[in-house]
CSV table of C-alpha atoms in Angstrom, one decimal:
chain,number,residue,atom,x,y,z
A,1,UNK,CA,-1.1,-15.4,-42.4
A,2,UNK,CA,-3.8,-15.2,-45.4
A,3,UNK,CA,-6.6,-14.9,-42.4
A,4,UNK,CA,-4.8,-11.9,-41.1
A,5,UNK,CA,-4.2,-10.1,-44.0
A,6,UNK,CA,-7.6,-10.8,-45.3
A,7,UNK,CA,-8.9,-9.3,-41.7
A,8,UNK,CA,-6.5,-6.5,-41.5
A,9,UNK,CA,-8.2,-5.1,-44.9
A,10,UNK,CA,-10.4,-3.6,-42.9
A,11,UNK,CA,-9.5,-1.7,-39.4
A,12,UNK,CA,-9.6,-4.6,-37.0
A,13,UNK,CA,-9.9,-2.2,-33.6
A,14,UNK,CA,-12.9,-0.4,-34.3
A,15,UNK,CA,-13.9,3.2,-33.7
A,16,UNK,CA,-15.2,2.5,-30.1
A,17,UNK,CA,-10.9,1.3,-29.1
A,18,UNK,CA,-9.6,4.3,-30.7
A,19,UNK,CA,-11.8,6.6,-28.5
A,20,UNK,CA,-11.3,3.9,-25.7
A,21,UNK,CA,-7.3,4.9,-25.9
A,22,UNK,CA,-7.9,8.2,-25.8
A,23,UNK,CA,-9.4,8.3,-22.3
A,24,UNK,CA,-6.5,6.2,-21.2
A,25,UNK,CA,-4.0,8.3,-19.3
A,26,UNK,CA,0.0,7.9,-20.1
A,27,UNK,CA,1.3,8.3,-16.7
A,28,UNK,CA,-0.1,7.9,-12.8
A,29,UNK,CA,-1.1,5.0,-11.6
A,30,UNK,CA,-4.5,6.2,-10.0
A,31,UNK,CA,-5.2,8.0,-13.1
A,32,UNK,CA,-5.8,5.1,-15.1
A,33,UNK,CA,-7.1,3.0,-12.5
A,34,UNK,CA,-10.2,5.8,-12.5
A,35,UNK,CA,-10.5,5.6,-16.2
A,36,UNK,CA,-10.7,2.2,-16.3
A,37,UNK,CA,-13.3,1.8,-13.5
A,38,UNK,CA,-15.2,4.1,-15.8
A,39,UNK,CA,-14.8,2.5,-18.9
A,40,UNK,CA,-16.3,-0.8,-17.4
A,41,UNK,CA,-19.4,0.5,-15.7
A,42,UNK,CA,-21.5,0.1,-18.8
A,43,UNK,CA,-20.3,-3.4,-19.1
A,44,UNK,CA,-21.5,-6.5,-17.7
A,45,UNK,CA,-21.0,-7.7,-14.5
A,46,UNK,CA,-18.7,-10.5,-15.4
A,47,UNK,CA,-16.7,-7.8,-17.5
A,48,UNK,CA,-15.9,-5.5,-14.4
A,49,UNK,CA,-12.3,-4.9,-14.3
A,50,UNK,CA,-9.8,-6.7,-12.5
A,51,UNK,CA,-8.5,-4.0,-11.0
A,52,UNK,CA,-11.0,-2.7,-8.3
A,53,UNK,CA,-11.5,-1.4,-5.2
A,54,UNK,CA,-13.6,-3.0,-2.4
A,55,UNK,CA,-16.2,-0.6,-0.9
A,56,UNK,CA,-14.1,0.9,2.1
A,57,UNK,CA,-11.6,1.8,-0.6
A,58,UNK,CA,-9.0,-0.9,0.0
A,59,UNK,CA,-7.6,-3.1,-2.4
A,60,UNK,CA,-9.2,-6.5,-3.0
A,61,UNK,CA,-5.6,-7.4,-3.5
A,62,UNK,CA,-2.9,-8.4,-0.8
A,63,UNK,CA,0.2,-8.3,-3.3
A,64,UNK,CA,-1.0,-5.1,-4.8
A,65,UNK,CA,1.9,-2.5,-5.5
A,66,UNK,CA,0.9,0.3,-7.6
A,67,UNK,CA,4.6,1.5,-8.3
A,68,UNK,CA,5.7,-1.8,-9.8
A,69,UNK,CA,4.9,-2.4,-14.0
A,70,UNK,CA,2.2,-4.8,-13.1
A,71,UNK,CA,-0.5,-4.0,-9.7
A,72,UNK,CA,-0.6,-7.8,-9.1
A,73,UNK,CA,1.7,-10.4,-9.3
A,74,UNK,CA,1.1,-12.9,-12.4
A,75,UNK,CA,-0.9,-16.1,-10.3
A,76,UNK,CA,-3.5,-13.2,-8.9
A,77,UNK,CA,-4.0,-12.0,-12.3
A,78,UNK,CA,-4.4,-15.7,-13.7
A,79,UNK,CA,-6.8,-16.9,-10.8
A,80,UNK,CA,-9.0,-13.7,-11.0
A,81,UNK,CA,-9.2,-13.6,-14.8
A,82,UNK,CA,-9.7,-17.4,-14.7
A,83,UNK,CA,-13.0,-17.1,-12.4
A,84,UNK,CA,-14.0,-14.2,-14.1
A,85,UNK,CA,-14.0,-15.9,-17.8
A,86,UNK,CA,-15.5,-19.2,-16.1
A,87,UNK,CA,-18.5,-16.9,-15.1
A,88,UNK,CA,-18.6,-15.7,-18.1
A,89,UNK,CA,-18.3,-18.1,-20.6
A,90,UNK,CA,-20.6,-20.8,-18.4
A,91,UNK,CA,-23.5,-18.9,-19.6
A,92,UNK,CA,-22.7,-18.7,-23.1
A,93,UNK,CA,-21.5,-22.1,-23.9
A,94,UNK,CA,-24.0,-24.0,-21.1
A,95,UNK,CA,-27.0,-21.7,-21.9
A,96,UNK,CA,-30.6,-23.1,-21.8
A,97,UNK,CA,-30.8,-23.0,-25.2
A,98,UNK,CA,-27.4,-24.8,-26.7
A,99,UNK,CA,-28.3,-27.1,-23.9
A,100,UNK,CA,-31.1,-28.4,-25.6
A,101,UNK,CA,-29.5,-28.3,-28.9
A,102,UNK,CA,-27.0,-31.1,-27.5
A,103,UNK,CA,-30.2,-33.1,-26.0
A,104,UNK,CA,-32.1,-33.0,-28.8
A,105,UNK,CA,-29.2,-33.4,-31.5
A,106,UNK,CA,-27.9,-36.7,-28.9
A,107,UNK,CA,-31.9,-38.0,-29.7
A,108,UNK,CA,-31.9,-37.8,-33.1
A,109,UNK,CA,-28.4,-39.4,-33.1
A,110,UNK,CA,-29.4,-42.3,-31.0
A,111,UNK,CA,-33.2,-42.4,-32.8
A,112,UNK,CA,-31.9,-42.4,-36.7
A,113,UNK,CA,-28.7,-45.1,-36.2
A,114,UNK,CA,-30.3,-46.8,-33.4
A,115,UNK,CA,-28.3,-50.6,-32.5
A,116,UNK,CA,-27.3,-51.0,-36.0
A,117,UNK,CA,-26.7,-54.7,-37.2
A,118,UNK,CA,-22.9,-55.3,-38.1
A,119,UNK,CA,-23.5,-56.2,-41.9
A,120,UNK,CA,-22.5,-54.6,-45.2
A,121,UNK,CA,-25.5,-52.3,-46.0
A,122,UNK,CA,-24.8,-50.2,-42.9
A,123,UNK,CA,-21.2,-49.6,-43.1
A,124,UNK,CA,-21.9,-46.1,-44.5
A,125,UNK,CA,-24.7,-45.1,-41.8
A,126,UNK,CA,-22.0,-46.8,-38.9
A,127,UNK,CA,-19.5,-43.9,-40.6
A,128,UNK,CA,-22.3,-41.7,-41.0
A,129,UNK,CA,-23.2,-41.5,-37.5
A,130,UNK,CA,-19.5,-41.7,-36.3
A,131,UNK,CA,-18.7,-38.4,-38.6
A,132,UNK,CA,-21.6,-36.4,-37.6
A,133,UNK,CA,-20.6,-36.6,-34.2
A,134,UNK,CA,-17.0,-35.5,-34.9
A,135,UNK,CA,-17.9,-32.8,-37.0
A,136,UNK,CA,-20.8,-31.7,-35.1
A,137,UNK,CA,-18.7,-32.0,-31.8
A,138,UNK,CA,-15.6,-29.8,-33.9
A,139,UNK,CA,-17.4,-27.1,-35.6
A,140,UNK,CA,-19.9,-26.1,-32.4
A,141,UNK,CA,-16.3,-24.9,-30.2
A,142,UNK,CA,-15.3,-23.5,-33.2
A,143,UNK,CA,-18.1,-20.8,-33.8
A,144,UNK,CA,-18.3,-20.7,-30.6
A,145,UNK,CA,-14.8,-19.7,-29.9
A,146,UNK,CA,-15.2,-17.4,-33.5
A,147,UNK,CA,-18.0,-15.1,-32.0
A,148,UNK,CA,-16.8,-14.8,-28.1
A,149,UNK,CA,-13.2,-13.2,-28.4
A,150,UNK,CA,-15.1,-10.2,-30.8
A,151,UNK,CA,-16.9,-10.0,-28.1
A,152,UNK,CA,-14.4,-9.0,-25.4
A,153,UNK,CA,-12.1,-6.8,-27.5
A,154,UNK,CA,-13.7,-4.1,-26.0
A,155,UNK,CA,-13.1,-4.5,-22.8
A,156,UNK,CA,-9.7,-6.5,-23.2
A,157,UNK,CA,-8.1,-3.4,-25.0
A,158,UNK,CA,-9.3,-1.0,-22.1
A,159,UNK,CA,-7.8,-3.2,-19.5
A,160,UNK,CA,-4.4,-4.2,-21.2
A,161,UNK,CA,-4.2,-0.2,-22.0
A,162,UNK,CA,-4.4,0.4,-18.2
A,163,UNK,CA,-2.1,-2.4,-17.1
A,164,UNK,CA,-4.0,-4.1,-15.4
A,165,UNK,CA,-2.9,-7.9,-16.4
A,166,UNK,CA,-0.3,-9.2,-18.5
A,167,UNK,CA,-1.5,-10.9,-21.9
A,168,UNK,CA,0.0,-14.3,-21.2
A,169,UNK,CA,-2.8,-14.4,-17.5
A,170,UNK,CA,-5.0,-13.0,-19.5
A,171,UNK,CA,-4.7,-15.9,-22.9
A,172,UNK,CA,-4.1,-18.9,-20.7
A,173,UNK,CA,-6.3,-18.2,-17.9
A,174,UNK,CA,-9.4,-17.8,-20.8
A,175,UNK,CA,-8.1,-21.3,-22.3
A,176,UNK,CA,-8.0,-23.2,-19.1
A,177,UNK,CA,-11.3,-21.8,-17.9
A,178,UNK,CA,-13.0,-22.7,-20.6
A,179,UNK,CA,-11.5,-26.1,-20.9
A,180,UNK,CA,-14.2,-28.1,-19.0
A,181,UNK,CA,-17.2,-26.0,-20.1
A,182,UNK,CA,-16.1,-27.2,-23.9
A,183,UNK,CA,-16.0,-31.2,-23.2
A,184,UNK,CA,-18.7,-31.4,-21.0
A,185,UNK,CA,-21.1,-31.5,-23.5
A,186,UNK,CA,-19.5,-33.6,-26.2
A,187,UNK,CA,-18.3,-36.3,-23.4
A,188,UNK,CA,-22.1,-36.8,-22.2
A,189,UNK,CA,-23.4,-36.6,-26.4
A,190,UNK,CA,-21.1,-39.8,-26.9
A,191,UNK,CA,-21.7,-41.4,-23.6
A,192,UNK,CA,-24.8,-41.3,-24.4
A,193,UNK,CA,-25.1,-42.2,-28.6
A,194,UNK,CA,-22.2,-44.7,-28.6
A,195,UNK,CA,-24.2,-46.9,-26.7
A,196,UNK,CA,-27.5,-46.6,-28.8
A,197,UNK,CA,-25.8,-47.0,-32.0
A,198,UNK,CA,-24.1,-50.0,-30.9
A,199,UNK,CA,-20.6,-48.8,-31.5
A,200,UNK,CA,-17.7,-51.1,-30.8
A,201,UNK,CA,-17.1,-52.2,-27.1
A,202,UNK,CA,-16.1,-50.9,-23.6
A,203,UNK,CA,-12.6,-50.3,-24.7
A,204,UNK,CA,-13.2,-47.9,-28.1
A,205,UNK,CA,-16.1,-46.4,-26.2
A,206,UNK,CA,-13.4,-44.4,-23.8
A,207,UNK,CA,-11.0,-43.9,-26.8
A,208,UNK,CA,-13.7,-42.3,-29.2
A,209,UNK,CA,-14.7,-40.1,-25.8
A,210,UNK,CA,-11.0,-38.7,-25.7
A,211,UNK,CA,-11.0,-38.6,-29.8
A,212,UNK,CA,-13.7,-36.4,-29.5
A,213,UNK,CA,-13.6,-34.1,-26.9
A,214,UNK,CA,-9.7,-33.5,-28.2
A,215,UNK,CA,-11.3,-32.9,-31.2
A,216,UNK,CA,-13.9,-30.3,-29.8
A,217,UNK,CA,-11.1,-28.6,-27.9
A,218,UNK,CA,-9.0,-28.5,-31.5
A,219,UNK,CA,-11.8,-27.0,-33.4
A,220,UNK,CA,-11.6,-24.3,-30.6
A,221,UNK,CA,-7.9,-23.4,-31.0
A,222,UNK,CA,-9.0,-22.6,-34.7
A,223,UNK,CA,-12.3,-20.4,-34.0
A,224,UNK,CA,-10.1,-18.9,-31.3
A,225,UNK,CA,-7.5,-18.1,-33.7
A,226,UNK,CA,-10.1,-16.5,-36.2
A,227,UNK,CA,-11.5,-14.7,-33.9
A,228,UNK,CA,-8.5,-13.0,-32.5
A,229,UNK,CA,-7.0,-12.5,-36.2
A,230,UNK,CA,-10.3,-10.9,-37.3
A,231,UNK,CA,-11.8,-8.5,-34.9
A,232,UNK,CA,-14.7,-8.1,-37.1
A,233,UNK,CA,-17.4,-10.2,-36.5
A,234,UNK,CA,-19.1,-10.7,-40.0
A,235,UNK,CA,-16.0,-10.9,-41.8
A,236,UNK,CA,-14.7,-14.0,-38.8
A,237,UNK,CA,-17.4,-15.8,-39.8
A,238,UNK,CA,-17.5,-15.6,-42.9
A,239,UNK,CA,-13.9,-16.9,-42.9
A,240,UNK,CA,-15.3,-19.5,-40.2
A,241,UNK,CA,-18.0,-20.8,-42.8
A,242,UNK,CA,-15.4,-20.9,-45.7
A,243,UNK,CA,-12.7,-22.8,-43.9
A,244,UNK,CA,-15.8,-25.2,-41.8
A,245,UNK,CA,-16.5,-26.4,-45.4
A,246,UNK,CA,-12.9,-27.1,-46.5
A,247,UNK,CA,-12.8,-29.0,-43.7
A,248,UNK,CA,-15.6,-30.8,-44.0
A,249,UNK,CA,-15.1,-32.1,-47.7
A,250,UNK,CA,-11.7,-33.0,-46.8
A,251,UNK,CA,-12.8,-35.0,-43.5
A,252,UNK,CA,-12.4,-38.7,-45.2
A,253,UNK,CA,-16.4,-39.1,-45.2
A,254,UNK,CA,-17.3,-37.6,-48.1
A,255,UNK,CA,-14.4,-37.4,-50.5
A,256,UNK,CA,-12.6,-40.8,-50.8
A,257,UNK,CA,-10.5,-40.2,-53.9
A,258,UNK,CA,-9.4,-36.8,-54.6
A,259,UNK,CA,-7.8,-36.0,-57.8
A,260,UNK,CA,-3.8,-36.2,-57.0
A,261,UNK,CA,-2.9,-32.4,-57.0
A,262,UNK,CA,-5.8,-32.3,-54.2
A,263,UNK,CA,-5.0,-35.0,-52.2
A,264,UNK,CA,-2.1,-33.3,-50.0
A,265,UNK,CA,-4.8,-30.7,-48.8
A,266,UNK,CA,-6.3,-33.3,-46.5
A,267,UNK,CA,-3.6,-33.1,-44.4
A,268,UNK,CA,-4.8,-29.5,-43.4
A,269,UNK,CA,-8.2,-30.5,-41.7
A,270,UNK,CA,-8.3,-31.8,-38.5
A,271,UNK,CA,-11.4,-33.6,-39.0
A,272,UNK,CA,-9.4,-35.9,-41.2
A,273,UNK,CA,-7.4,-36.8,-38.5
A,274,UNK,CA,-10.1,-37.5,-35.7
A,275,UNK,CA,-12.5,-39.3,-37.9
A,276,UNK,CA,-9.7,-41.8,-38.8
A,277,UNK,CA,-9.1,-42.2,-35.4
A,278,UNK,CA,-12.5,-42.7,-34.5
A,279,UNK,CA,-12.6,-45.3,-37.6
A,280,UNK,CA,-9.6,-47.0,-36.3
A,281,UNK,CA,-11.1,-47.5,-33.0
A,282,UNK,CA,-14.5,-49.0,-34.4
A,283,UNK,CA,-12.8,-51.0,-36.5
A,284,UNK,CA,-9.8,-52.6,-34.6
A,285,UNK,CA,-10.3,-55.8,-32.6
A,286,UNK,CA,-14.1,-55.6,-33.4
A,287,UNK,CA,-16.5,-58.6,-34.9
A,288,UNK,CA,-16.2,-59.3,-38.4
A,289,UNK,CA,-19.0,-57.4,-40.9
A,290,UNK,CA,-21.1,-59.6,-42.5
A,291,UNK,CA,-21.4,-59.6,-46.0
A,292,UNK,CA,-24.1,-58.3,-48.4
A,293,UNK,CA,-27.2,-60.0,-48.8
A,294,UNK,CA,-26.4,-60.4,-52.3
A,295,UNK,CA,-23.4,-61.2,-53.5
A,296,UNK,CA,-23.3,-59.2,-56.7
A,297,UNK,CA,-24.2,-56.2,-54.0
A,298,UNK,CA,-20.7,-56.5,-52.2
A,299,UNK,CA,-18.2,-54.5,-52.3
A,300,UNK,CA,-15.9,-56.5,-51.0
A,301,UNK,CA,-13.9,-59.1,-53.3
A,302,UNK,CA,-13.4,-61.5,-50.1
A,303,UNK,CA,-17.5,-61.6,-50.0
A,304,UNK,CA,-17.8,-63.3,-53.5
A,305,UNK,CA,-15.7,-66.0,-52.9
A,306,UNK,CA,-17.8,-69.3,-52.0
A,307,UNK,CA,-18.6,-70.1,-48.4
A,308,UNK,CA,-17.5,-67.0,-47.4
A,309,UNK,CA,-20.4,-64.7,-45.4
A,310,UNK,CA,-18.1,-62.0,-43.6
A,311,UNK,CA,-15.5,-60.0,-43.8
A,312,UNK,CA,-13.3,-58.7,-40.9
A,313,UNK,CA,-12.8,-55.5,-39.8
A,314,UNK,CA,-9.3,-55.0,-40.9
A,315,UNK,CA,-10.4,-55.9,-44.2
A,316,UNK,CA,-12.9,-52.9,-43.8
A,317,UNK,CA,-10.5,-50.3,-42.7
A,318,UNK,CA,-8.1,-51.4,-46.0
A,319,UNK,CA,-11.2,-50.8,-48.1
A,320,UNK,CA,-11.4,-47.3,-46.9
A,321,UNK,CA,-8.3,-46.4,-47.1
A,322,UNK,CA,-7.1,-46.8,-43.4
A,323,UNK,CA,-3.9,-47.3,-43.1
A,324,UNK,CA,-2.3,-45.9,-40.0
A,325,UNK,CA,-2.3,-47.1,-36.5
A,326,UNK,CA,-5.0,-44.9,-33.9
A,327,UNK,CA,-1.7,-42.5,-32.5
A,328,UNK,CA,-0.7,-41.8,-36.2
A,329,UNK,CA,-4.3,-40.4,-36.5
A,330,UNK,CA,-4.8,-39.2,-33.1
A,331,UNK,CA,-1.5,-37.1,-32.3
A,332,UNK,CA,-1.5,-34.3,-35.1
A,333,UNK,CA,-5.0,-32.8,-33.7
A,334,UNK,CA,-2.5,-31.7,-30.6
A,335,UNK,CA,-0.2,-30.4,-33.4
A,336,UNK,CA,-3.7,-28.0,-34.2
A,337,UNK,CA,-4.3,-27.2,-31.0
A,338,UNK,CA,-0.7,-25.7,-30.0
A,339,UNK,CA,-0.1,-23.9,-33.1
A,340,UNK,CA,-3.1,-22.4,-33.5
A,341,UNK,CA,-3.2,-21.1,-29.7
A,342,UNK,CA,0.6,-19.9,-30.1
A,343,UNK,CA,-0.6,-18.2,-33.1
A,344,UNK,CA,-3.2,-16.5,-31.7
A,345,UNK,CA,-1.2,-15.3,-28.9
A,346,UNK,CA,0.9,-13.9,-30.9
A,347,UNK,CA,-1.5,-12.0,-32.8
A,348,UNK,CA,-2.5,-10.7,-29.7
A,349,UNK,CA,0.7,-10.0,-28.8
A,350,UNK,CA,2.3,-8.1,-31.6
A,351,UNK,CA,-0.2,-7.2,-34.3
A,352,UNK,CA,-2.7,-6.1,-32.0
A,353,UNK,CA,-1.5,-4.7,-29.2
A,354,UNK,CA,-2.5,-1.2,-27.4
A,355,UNK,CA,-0.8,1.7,-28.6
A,356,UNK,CA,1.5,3.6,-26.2
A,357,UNK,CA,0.8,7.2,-25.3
């Protein structure tokens, strides 16, 4: 509710909506079917409107009535707004350039914590690596998600003015679209680093895939809930940046002991929730970690006792604070990822919806 408020300080629909409406008709059926067709000529291709006309001037449509509320029934407005965001989206999130980002960023992963040993000293860059790959892999569908809906206001407004699609084809039809083109990346970036780390087994290796790319898709509901709630760009990501480094401090990696009337606000970043996971799974059921070199170096009480060179994995996860089993951990990032996409739905829905008349 802050995010909104803090948005709506401004005029969230922009100049170029309000003339937009005004070119909208309030009436016939072919009337705003025109205007629309007009409104979307400057756009891109992937932008043309649902609604159109194939070049003999028949409808693309079988199950088109123009005297019912809606042209189209609800599945042909779902499966044409579904290929028509795929399109669009595949060349923003899989372009050339974020492409190489991933291969280059998945290098340097796999090149700085390359097969390290199981001891002590590199607890901290075994964590290291393992956060950087769930914050990387949450905050990248999160701007992303922040700077596309701005985007498409333009053209969403028009078309919802005209009637052309209800919101709920529109909403889940971008979400499931989408859906593959986000995990692909993150799925390949672990499949490929877990291995040259030397990260924790065949079995963990498929859980920290699902951790992360449920993570990616969590960080999405959140930039597409930003977004949505703030329609202008600068301000979104400005809001983005603010609540990205929240997050991050309160992810588990780099705050440990937060003073008590602090602690609680953990709770609220999802990052917390997936590196645990991630933790638990590297740490469960793994080999033990030997101890430091020196004993006075360890941190672990276990390690100073005589004869004793290792200390297991549980041990390690107790020293870090955790406690919970992997589903404790793992099942509130779905808690994230439904409200956030109900909220922003409803955002759409009520708070900024086109004006009648």
């Amino acid at each position: 509710m802050l995010v909104i408020l803090t948005c709506r300080e401004t005029d969230a629909w922009p100049q170029e909506l309000k003339l937009a409406h005004m070119v909208e008709s309030n009436g016939k059926t072919q009337k705003r079917k025109d205007s629309s067709r007009i409104a979307m000529k400057d756009t891109d291709d992937v932008h043309a409107s649902l609604m159109d006309l194939a070049e003999d001037g028949t409808w693309l449509y079988e199950d088109f009535e123009p005297d019912r509320k809606w042209p189209t029934g609800w599945v042909t407005q779902y499966v044409q707004l579904m290929f028509r965001t795929f399109r669009e989206s595949r060349t923003r999130i899989l372009s050339k350039l974020k492409v190489l980002e991933s291969v280059l960023l998945c290098l340097l992963v796999s090149l700085v914590w390359f097969q390290l040993p199981r001891i002590e000293e590199t607890l901290r860059d075994r964590m290291g690596a393992i956060f950087f790959t769930i914050i990387h892999w949450g905050f990248t569908p999160l701007f992303d998600a922040v700077s596309s809906f701005p985007m498409e206001r333009v053209v969403i407004h028009k078309e919802r003015s005209a009637g052309w699609y209800r919101l709920s084809a529109y909403y889940l039809a971008k979400m499931t679209s989408e859906l593959p083109l986000i995990l692909l990346q993150p799925a390949i970036f672990v499949i490929v680093s877990y291995w040259c780390v030397g990260l924790n087994g065949v079995g963990p290796f498929f859980g920290t895939v699902l951790v992360v790319m449920v993570n990616a898709i969590a960080g999405q509901s959140i930039g597409l809930f930003l977004g949505i709630a703030c329609m202008d760009f600068r301000r979104a990501m400005t809001i983005a940046t603010i609540i990205m480094m929240a997050i991050m401090l309160l992810g588990g990696f780099y705050t440990r002991n937060l003073p008590f009337w602090l602690d609680w606000i953990k709770y609220l970043s999802f990052l917390h929730y997936s590196f645990h996971s991630a933790m638990v799974l590297e740490f469960t059921d793994a080999a033990p970690v030997m101890c430091a070199a020196s004993a006075n170096a360890s941190h672990f009480s276990q390690c100073l006792q005589p004869n004793v060179t290792s200390v297991s994995s549980q041990d390690v996860l107790k020293f870090y604070h955790v406690d919970l089993q992997f589903w404790e951990y793992f099942m509130p990032l779905f808690i994230f990822i439904v409200v956030f996409r109900l909220a922003g739905y409803l955002v759409l829905r009520f708070i900024y919806r086109p004006q009648s008349g």
